[in-house]
Coordinates of C-alpha atoms in Angstrom, one line a residue:
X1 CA -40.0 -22.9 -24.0
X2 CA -40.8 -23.4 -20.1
X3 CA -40.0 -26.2 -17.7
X4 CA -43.6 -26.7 -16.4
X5 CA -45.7 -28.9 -18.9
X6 CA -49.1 -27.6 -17.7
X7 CA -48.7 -23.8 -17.8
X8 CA -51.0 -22.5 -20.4
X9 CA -50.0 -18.5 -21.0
X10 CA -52.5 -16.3 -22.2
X11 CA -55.0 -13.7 -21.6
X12 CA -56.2 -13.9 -17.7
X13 CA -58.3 -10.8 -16.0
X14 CA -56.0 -10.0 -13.9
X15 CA -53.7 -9.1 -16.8
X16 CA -56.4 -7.5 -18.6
X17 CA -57.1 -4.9 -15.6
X18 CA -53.6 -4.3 -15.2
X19 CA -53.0 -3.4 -19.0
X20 CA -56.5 -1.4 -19.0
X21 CA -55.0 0.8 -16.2
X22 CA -51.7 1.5 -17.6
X23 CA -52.6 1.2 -21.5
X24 CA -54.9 4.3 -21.0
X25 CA -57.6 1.7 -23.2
X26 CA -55.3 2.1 -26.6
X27 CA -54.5 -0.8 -28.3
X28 CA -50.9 0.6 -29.3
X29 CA -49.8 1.3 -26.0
X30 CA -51.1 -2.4 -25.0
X31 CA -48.9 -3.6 -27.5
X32 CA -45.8 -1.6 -26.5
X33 CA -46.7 -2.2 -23.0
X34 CA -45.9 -6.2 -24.3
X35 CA -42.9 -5.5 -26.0
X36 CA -41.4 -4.0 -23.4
X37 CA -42.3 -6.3 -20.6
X38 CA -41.3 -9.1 -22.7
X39 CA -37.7 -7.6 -22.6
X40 CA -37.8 -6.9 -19.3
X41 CA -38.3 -10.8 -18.5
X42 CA -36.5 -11.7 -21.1
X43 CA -33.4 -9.9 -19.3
X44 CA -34.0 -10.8 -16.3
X45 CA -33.9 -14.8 -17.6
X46 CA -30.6 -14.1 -19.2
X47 CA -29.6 -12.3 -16.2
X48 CA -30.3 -15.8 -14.5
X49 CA -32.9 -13.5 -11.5
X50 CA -35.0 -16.4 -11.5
X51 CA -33.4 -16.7 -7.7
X52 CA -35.8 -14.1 -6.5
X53 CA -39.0 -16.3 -7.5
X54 CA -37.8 -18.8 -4.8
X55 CA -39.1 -16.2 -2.2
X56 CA -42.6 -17.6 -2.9
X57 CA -42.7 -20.3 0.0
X58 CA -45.1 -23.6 -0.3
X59 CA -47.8 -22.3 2.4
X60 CA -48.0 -19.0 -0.4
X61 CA -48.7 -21.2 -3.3
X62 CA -50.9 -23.1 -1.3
X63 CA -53.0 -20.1 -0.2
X64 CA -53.1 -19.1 -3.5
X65 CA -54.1 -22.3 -5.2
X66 CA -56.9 -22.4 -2.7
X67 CA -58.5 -19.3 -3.0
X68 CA -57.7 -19.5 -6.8
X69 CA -59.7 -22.9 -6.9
X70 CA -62.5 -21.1 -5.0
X71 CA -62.9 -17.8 -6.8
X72 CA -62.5 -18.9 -11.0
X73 CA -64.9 -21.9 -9.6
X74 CA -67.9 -19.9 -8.2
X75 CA -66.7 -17.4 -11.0
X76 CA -68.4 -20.1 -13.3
X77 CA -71.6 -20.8 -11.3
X78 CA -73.2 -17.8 -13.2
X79 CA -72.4 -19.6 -16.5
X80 CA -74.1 -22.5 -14.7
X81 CA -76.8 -20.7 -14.0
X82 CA -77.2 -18.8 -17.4
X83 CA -77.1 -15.2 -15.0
X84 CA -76.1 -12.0 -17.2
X85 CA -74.0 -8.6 -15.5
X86 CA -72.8 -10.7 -12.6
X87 CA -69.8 -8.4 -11.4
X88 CA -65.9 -10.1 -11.9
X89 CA -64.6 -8.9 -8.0
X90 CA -65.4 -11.9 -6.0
X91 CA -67.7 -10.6 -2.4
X92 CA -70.1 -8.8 -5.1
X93 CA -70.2 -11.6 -7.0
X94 CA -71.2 -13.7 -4.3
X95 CA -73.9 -11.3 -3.3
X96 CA -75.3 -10.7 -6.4
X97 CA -75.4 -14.6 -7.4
X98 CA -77.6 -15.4 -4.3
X99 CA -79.4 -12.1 -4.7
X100 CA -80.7 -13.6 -8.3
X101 CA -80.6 -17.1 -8.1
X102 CA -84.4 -16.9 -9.0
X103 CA -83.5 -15.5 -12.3
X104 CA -81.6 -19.2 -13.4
X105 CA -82.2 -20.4 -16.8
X106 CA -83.4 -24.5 -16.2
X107 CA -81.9 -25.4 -19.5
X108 CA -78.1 -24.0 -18.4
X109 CA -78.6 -25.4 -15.2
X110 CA -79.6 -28.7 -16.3
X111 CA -77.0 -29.0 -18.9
X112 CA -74.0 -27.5 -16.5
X113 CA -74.9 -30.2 -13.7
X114 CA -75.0 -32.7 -16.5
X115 CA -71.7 -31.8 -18.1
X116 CA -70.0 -31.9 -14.3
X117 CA -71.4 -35.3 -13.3
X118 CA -70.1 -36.5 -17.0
X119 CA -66.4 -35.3 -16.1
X120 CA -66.8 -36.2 -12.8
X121 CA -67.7 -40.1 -14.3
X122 CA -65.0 -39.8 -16.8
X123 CA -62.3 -38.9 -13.9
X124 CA -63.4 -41.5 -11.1
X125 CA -63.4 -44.1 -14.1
X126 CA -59.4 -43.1 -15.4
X127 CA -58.4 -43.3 -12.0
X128 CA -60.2 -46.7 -11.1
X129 CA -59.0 -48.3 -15.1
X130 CA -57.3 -51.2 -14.6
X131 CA -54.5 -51.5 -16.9
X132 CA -54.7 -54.0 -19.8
X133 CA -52.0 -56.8 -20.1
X134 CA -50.5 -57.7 -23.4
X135 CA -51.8 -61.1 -22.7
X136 CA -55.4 -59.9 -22.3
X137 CA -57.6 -61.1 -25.6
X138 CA -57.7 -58.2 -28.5
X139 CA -60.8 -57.2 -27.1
X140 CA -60.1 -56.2 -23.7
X141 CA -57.6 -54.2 -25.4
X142 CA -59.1 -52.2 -27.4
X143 CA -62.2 -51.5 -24.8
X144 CA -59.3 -50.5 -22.5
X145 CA -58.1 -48.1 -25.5
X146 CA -61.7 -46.4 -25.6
X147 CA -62.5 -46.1 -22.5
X148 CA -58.8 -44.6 -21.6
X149 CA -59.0 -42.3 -24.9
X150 CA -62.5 -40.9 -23.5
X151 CA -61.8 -40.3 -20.0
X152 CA -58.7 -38.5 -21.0
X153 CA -60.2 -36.5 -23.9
X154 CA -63.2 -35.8 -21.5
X155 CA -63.3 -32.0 -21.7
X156 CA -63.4 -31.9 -25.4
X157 CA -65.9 -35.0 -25.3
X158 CA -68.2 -33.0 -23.4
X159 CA -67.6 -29.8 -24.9
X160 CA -68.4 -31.5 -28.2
X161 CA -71.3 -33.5 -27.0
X162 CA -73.0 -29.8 -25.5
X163 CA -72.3 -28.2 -28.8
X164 CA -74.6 -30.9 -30.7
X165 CA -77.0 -30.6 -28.3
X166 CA -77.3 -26.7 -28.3
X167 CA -77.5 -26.5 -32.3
X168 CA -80.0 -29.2 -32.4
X169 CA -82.5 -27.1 -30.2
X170 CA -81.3 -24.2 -32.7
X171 CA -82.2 -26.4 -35.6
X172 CA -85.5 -27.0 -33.8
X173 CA -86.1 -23.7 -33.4
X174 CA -85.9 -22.9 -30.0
X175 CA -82.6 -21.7 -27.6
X176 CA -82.9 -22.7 -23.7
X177 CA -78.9 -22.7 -23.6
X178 CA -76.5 -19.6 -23.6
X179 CA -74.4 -19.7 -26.0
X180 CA -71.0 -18.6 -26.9
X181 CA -71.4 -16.7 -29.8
X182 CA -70.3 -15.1 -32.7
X183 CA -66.0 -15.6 -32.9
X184 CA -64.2 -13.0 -35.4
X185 CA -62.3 -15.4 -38.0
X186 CA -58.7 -14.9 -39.3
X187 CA -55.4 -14.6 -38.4
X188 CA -53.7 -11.0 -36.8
X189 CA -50.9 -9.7 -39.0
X190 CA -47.5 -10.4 -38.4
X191 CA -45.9 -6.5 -37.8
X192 CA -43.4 -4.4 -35.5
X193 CA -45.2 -3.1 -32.2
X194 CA -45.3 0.5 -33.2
X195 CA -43.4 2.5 -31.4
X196 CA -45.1 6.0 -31.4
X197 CA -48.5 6.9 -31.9
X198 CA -50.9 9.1 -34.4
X199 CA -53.5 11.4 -32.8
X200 CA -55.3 14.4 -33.8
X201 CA -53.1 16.5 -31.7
X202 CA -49.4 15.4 -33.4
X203 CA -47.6 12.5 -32.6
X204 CA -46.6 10.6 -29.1
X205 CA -43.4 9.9 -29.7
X206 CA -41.9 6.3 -27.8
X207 CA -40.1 8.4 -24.7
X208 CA -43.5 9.9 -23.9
X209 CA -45.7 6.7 -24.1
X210 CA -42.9 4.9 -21.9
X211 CA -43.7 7.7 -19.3
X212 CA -47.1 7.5 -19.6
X213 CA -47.0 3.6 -18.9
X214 CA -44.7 4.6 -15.8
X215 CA -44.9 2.4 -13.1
X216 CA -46.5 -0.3 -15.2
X217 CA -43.6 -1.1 -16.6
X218 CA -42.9 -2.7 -13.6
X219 CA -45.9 -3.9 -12.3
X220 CA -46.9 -5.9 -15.4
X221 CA -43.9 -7.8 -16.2
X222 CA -43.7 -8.3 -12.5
X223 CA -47.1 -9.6 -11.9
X224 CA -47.4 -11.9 -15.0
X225 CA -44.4 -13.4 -13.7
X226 CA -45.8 -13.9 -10.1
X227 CA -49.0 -15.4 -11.2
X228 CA -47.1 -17.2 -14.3
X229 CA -44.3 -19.0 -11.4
X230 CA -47.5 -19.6 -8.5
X231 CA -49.1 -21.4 -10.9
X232 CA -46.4 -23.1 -12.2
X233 CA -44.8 -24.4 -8.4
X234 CA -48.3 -25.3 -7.9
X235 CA -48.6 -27.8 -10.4
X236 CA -45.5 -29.0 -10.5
X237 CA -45.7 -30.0 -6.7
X238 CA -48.5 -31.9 -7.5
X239 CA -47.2 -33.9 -10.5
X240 CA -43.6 -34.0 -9.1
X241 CA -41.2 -32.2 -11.3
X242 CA -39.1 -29.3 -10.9
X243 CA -39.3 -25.7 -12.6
X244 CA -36.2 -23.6 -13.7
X245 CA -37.4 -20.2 -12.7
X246 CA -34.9 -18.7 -15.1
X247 CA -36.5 -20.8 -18.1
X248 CA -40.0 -19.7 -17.1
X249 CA -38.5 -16.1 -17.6
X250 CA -36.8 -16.6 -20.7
X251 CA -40.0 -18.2 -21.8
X252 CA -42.6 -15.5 -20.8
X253 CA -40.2 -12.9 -22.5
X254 CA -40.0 -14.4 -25.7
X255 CA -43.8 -15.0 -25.9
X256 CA -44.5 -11.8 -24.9
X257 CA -42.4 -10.2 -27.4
X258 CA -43.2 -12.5 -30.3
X259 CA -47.0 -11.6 -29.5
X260 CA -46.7 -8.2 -29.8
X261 CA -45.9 -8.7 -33.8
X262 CA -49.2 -10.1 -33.7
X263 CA -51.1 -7.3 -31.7
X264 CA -51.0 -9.3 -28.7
X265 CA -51.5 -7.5 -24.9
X266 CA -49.7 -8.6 -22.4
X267 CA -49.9 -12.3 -21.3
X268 CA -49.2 -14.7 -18.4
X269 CA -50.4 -18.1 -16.7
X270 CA -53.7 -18.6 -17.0
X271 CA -54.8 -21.0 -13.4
X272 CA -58.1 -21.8 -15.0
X273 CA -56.4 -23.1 -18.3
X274 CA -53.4 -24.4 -17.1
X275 CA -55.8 -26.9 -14.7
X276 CA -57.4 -28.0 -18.1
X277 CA -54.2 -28.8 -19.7
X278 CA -53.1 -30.9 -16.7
X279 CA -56.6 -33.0 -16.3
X280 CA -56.6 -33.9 -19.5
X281 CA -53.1 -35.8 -19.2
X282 CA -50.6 -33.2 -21.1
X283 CA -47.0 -34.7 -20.3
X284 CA -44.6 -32.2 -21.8
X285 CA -44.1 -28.5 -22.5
X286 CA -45.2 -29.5 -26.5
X287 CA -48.3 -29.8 -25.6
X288 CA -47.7 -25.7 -26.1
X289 CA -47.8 -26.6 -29.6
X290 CA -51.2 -28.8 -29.9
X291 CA -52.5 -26.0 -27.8
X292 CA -51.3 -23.3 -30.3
X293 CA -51.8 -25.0 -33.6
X294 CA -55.4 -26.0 -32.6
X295 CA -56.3 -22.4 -31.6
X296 CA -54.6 -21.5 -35.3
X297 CA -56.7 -23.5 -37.0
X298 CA -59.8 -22.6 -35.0
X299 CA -59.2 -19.1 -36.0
X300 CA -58.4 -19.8 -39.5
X301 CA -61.7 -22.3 -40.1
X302 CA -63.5 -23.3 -36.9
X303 CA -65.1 -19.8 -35.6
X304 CA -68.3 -20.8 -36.7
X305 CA -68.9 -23.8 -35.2
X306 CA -68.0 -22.1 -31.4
X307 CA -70.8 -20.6 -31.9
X308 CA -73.2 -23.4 -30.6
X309 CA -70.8 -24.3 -27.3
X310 CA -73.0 -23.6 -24.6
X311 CA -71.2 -21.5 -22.0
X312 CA -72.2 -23.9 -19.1
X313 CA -70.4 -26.7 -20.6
X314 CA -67.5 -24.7 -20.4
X315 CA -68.2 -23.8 -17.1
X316 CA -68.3 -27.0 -16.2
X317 CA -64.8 -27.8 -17.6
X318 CA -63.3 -24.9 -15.6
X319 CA -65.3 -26.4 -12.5
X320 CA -64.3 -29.9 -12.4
X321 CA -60.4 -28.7 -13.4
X322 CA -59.5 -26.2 -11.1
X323 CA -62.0 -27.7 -7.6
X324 CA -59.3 -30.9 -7.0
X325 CA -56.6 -28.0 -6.5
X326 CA -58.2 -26.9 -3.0
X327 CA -55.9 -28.6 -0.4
X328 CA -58.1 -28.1 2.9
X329 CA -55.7 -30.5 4.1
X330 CA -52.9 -28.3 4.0
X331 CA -54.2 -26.7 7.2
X332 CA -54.4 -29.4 9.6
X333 CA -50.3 -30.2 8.1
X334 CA -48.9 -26.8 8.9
X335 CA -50.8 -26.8 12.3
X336 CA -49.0 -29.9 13.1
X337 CA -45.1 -29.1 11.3
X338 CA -45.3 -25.4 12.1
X339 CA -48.2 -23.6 12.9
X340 CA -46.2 -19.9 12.3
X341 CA -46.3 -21.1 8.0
X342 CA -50.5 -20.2 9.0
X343 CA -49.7 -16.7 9.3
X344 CA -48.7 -16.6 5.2
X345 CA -50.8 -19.1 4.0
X346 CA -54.2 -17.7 5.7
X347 CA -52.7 -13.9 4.8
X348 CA -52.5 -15.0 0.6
X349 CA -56.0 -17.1 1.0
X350 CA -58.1 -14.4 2.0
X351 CA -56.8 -11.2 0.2
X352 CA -56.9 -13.7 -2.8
X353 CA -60.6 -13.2 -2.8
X354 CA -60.1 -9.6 -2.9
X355 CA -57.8 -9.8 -5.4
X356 CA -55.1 -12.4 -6.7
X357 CA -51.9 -10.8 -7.2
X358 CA -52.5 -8.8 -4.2
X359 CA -52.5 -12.1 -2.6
X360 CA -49.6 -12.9 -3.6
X361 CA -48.0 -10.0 -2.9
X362 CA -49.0 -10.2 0.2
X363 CA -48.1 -13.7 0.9
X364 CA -44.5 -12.9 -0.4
X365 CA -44.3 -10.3 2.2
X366 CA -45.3 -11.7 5.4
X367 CA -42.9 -14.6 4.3
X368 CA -40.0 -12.1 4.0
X369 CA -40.6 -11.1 7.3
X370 CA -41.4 -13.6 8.9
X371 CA -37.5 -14.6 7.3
X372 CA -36.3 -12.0 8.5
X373 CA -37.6 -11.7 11.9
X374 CA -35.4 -15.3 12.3
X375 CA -32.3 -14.0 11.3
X376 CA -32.8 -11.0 13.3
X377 CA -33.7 -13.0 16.5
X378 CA -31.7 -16.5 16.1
X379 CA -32.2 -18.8 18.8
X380 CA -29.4 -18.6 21.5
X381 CA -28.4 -20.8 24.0
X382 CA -27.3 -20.2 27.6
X383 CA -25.7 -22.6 29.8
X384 CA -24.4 -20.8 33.1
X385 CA -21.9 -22.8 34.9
X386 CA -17.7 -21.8 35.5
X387 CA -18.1 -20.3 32.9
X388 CA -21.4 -18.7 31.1
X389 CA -21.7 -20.7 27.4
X390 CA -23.9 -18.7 25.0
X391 CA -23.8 -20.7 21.6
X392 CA -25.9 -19.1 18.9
X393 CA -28.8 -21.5 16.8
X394 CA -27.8 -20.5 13.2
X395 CA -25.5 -18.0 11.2
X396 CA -24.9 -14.5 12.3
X397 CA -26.0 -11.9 9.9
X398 CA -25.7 -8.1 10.7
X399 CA -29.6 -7.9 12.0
X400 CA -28.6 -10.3 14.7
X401 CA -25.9 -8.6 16.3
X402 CA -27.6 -6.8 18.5
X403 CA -30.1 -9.6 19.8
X404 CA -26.6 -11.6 20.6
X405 CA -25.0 -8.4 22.4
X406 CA -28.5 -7.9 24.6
X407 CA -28.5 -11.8 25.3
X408 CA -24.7 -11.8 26.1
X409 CA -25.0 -8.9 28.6
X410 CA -28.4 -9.6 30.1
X411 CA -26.6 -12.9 31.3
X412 CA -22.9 -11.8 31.9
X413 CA -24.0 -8.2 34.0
X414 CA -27.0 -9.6 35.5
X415 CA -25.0 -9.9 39.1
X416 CA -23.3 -12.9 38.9
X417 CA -19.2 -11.8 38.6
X418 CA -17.9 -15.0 36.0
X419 CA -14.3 -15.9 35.8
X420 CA -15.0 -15.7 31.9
X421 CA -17.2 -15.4 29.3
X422 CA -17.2 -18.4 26.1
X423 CA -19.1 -17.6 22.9
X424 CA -19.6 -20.3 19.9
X425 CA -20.8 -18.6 17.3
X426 CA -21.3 -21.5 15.0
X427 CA -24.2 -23.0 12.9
X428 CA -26.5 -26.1 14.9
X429 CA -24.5 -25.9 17.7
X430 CA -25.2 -28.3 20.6
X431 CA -23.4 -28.9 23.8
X432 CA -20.1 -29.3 23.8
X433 CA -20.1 -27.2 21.2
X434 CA -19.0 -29.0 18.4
X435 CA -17.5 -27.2 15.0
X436 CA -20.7 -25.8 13.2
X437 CA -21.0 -24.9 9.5
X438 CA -20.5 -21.1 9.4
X439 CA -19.2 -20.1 5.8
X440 CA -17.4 -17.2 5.6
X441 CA -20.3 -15.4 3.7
X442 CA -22.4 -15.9 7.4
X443 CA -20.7 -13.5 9.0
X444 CA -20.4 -10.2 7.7
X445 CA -18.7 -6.7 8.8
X446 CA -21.7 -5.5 10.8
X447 CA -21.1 -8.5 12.8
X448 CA -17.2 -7.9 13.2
X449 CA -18.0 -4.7 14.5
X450 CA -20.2 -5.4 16.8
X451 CA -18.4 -8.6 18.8
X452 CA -15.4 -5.6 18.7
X453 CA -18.1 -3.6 20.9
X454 CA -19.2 -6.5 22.3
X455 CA -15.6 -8.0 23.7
X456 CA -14.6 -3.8 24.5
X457 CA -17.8 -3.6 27.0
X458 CA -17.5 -6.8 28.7
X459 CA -13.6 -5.9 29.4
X460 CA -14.5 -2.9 31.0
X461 CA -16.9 -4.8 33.5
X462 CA -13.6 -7.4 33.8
X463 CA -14.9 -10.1 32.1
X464 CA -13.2 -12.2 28.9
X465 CA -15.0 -12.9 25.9
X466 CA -13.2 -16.2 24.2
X467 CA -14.4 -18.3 21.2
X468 CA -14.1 -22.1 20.5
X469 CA -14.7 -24.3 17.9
X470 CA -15.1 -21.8 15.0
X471 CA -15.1 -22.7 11.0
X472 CA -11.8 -22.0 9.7
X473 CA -13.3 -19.7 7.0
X474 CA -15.0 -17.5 10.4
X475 CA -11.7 -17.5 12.1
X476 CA -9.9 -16.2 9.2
X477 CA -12.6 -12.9 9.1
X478 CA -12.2 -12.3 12.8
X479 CA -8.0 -13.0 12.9
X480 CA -8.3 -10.8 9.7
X481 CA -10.5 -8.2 11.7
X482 CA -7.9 -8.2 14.4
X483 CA -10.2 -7.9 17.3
X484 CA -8.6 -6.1 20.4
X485 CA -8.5 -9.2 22.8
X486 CA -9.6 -11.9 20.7
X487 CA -9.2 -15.3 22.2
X488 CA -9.7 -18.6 20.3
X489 CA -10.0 -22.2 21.4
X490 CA -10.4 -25.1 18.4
X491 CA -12.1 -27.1 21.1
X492 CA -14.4 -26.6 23.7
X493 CA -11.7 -28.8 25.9
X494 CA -9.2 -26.2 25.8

């Protein structure tokens, strides 16, 4: 129901540690915890906040996307390696995979760099594919057709091709590969979340286990939506479409509260999945439903025979679909357009590798300031000549006042007596001050006050504060304001 094609939702770990701390481990408060989260979103999409999600600035997606790439790809290198009880957090995983590199299975290895140069083929030879011309002879066409059709199904043509060669060792009688494993068959049934719960001691009725979950009421919903909308700016910058942040929400909230019917935990983008769906060519959201009707049926039928995929295969899928997302160039660009979008970008990249949503988080925030700190401290222009011109870089919001009342002062009282003072508050303005585009809602009471102040200190040093050139909707506020000894010029002639 989204508007990004390739954002796959589902289980992720980040998800799972989230519901595993507010869940208390019991499967009915996991399910509540979805229910309610998926109304939460699902308000908040009909409530159209999607707004808020534009907070996450380009150099925050690309921090995350980079560390993301980096973390779920050496996340795999154990699977590559056939290494059991490597821990998930990412500096102890590090350590313990070079601590017992010794200890690698040759058959995983073997088969996991196999698989990655196979995909790696299959990918340089889709992108080098000339197209075929209806004129071309029949076949031309039709080797066009299979080569295009296998270097686009490549992940399931490897995945397939590891599975026969894992259950013909096991026919064979011997195992050098590590191997999926035993899948539960069948479908969950389709139920209400309950909304209390049985124990030995009475029953928790639906007001207490919403006060147990407490703050995670917020934090889930919140974070499965911060991960879900990263990942899906991420990928639609690089396939060049646009989201509708309010869809995503209205889409996260009805599948988290469809799920929880079928015993479902909470659920948001999954980075390592979603780079799966988009390398193997998915060009609309109903790819959802190939997606969903496949896993169906492999639930229903197919459990048995994911026994025999080898987990380094997968690996390799994960590896080769997520790598092409690190932008290392994106570092030498903001170095050269604005090296002050480093500060977020380098902020989200490293606590990413402690962990992601904290990354985000903190991307989000050092933005936000960084915001703010602009509109707090606008850039201002002084020209000193018959008269001392201060003309303001941008719109005046409330935090700014005071920066223009110290700049106005520091200039006006510094010891030179002027005949008058000329302000031009207006948006871009340049010399000569021509009109700018201040809207009404750029100026706010905070700022009315504080030019009141501001023309009330400068008359008692015997100096005139005048303004020229204002928006029509400004000069309405102000006249409306009726500032003791307001003075207005429409042009800077005057």
């Amino acid at each position: 129901l989204g508007t990004a094609k390739d954002v796959t939702l589902g289980p992720t770990a980040i998800m799972s540690l989230l519901v595993s701390s507010y869940a208390f481990h019991e499967p009915v408060y996991a399910i509540l915890l979805t229910f309610l989260s998926g109304c939460i979103q699902l308000a908040m999409g009909l409530l159209h906040l999607g707004f808020l999600l534009d907070f996450i600035s380009s150099p925050v997606i690309k921090g995350f996307t980079s560390a993301a790439s980096i973390t779920i790809s050496f996340n795999q290198v154990k699977n590559i390696l056939g290494l059991q009880g490597i821990p998930r957090q990412f500096f102890l995983q590090v350590y313990e995979t070079l601590r017992r590199i010794g200890e690698t299975r040759a058959g995983d290895a073997i088969l996991g760099l196999t698989c990655l140069a196979a995909l790696a083929g299959l990918w340089a030879m889709k992108s080098h594919l000339p197209r075929a011309a209806s004129a071309d002879p029949l076949a031309a066409r039709i080797s066009y057709l299979i080569v295009w059709t296998s270097a686009t199904a490549r992940n399931a043509l490897v995945v397939l091709s590891a599975g026969l060669v894992a259950y013909s060792f096991q026919v064979m009688g011997s195992q050098p590969l590590t191997l999926t494993g035993s899948i539960p068959q069948g479908l969950p049934a389709f139920q209400l979340p309950r909304f209390s719960m049985d124990t030995p001691n009475g029953t928790i009725p639906f007001r207490s286990m919403v006060e147990d979950m407490g703050i995670g009421l917020a934090v889930v919903p919140l974070m499965g939506l911060l991960e879900t909308i990263a990942i899906a700016k991420a990928f639609a910058s690089q396939n060049d479409y646009r989201i509708d942040p309010n869809q995503e929400l209205l889409a996260m909230g009805f599948a988290n509260i469809l799920g929880s019917f079928v015993s479902s935990y909470p659920i948001t983008g999954s980075f390592g999945r979603t780079a799966v769906n988009a390398q193997s060519g998915v060009c609309t959201p109903a790819g959802g439903l190939v997606t969903g009707a496949l896993v169906l049926l492999s639930l229903a039928y197919l459990t048995s025979l994911f026994y025999y995929i080898p987990k380094a295969a997968l690996a390799a899928v994960i590896i080769s679909a997520v790598v092409p997302m690190f932008d290392a160039g994106i570092f030498r660009t903001l170095w050269r357009v604005k090296r002050l979008d480093l500060v977020p970008l380098c902020v989200t990249f490293l606590v990413c590798f402690w962990e992601v949503q904290y990354g985000i988080v903190a991307g989000v925030l050092v933005s936000g300031i960084l915001l703010l700190y602009s509109i707090a401290r606008p850039p201002i222009k002084v020209s000193e000549g018959a008269v001392l011109l201060v003309q303001p870089g941008s719109s005046l919001h409330f935090p700014a006042i005071e920066w223009l009342r110290d700049t106005v002062c520091s200039h006006a009282l510094a010891g030179t007596v002027l005949p008058s003072l000329l302000a031009c508050p207006g948006d871009l303005a340049v010399t000569g001050c021509p009109p700018g585009s201040l809207r009404r809602g750029s100026i706010d009471y905070t700022v009315v006050a504080g030019l009141a102040e501001l023309l009330q200190e400068l008359r008692k040093h015997g100096l005139s504060l005048a303004f020229c050139c204002l928006q029509d909707p400004v000069l309405q506020v102000l006249l409306s304001a009726d500032l003791e000894g307001f003075q207005h010029f429409p042009s800077w002639e005057e």
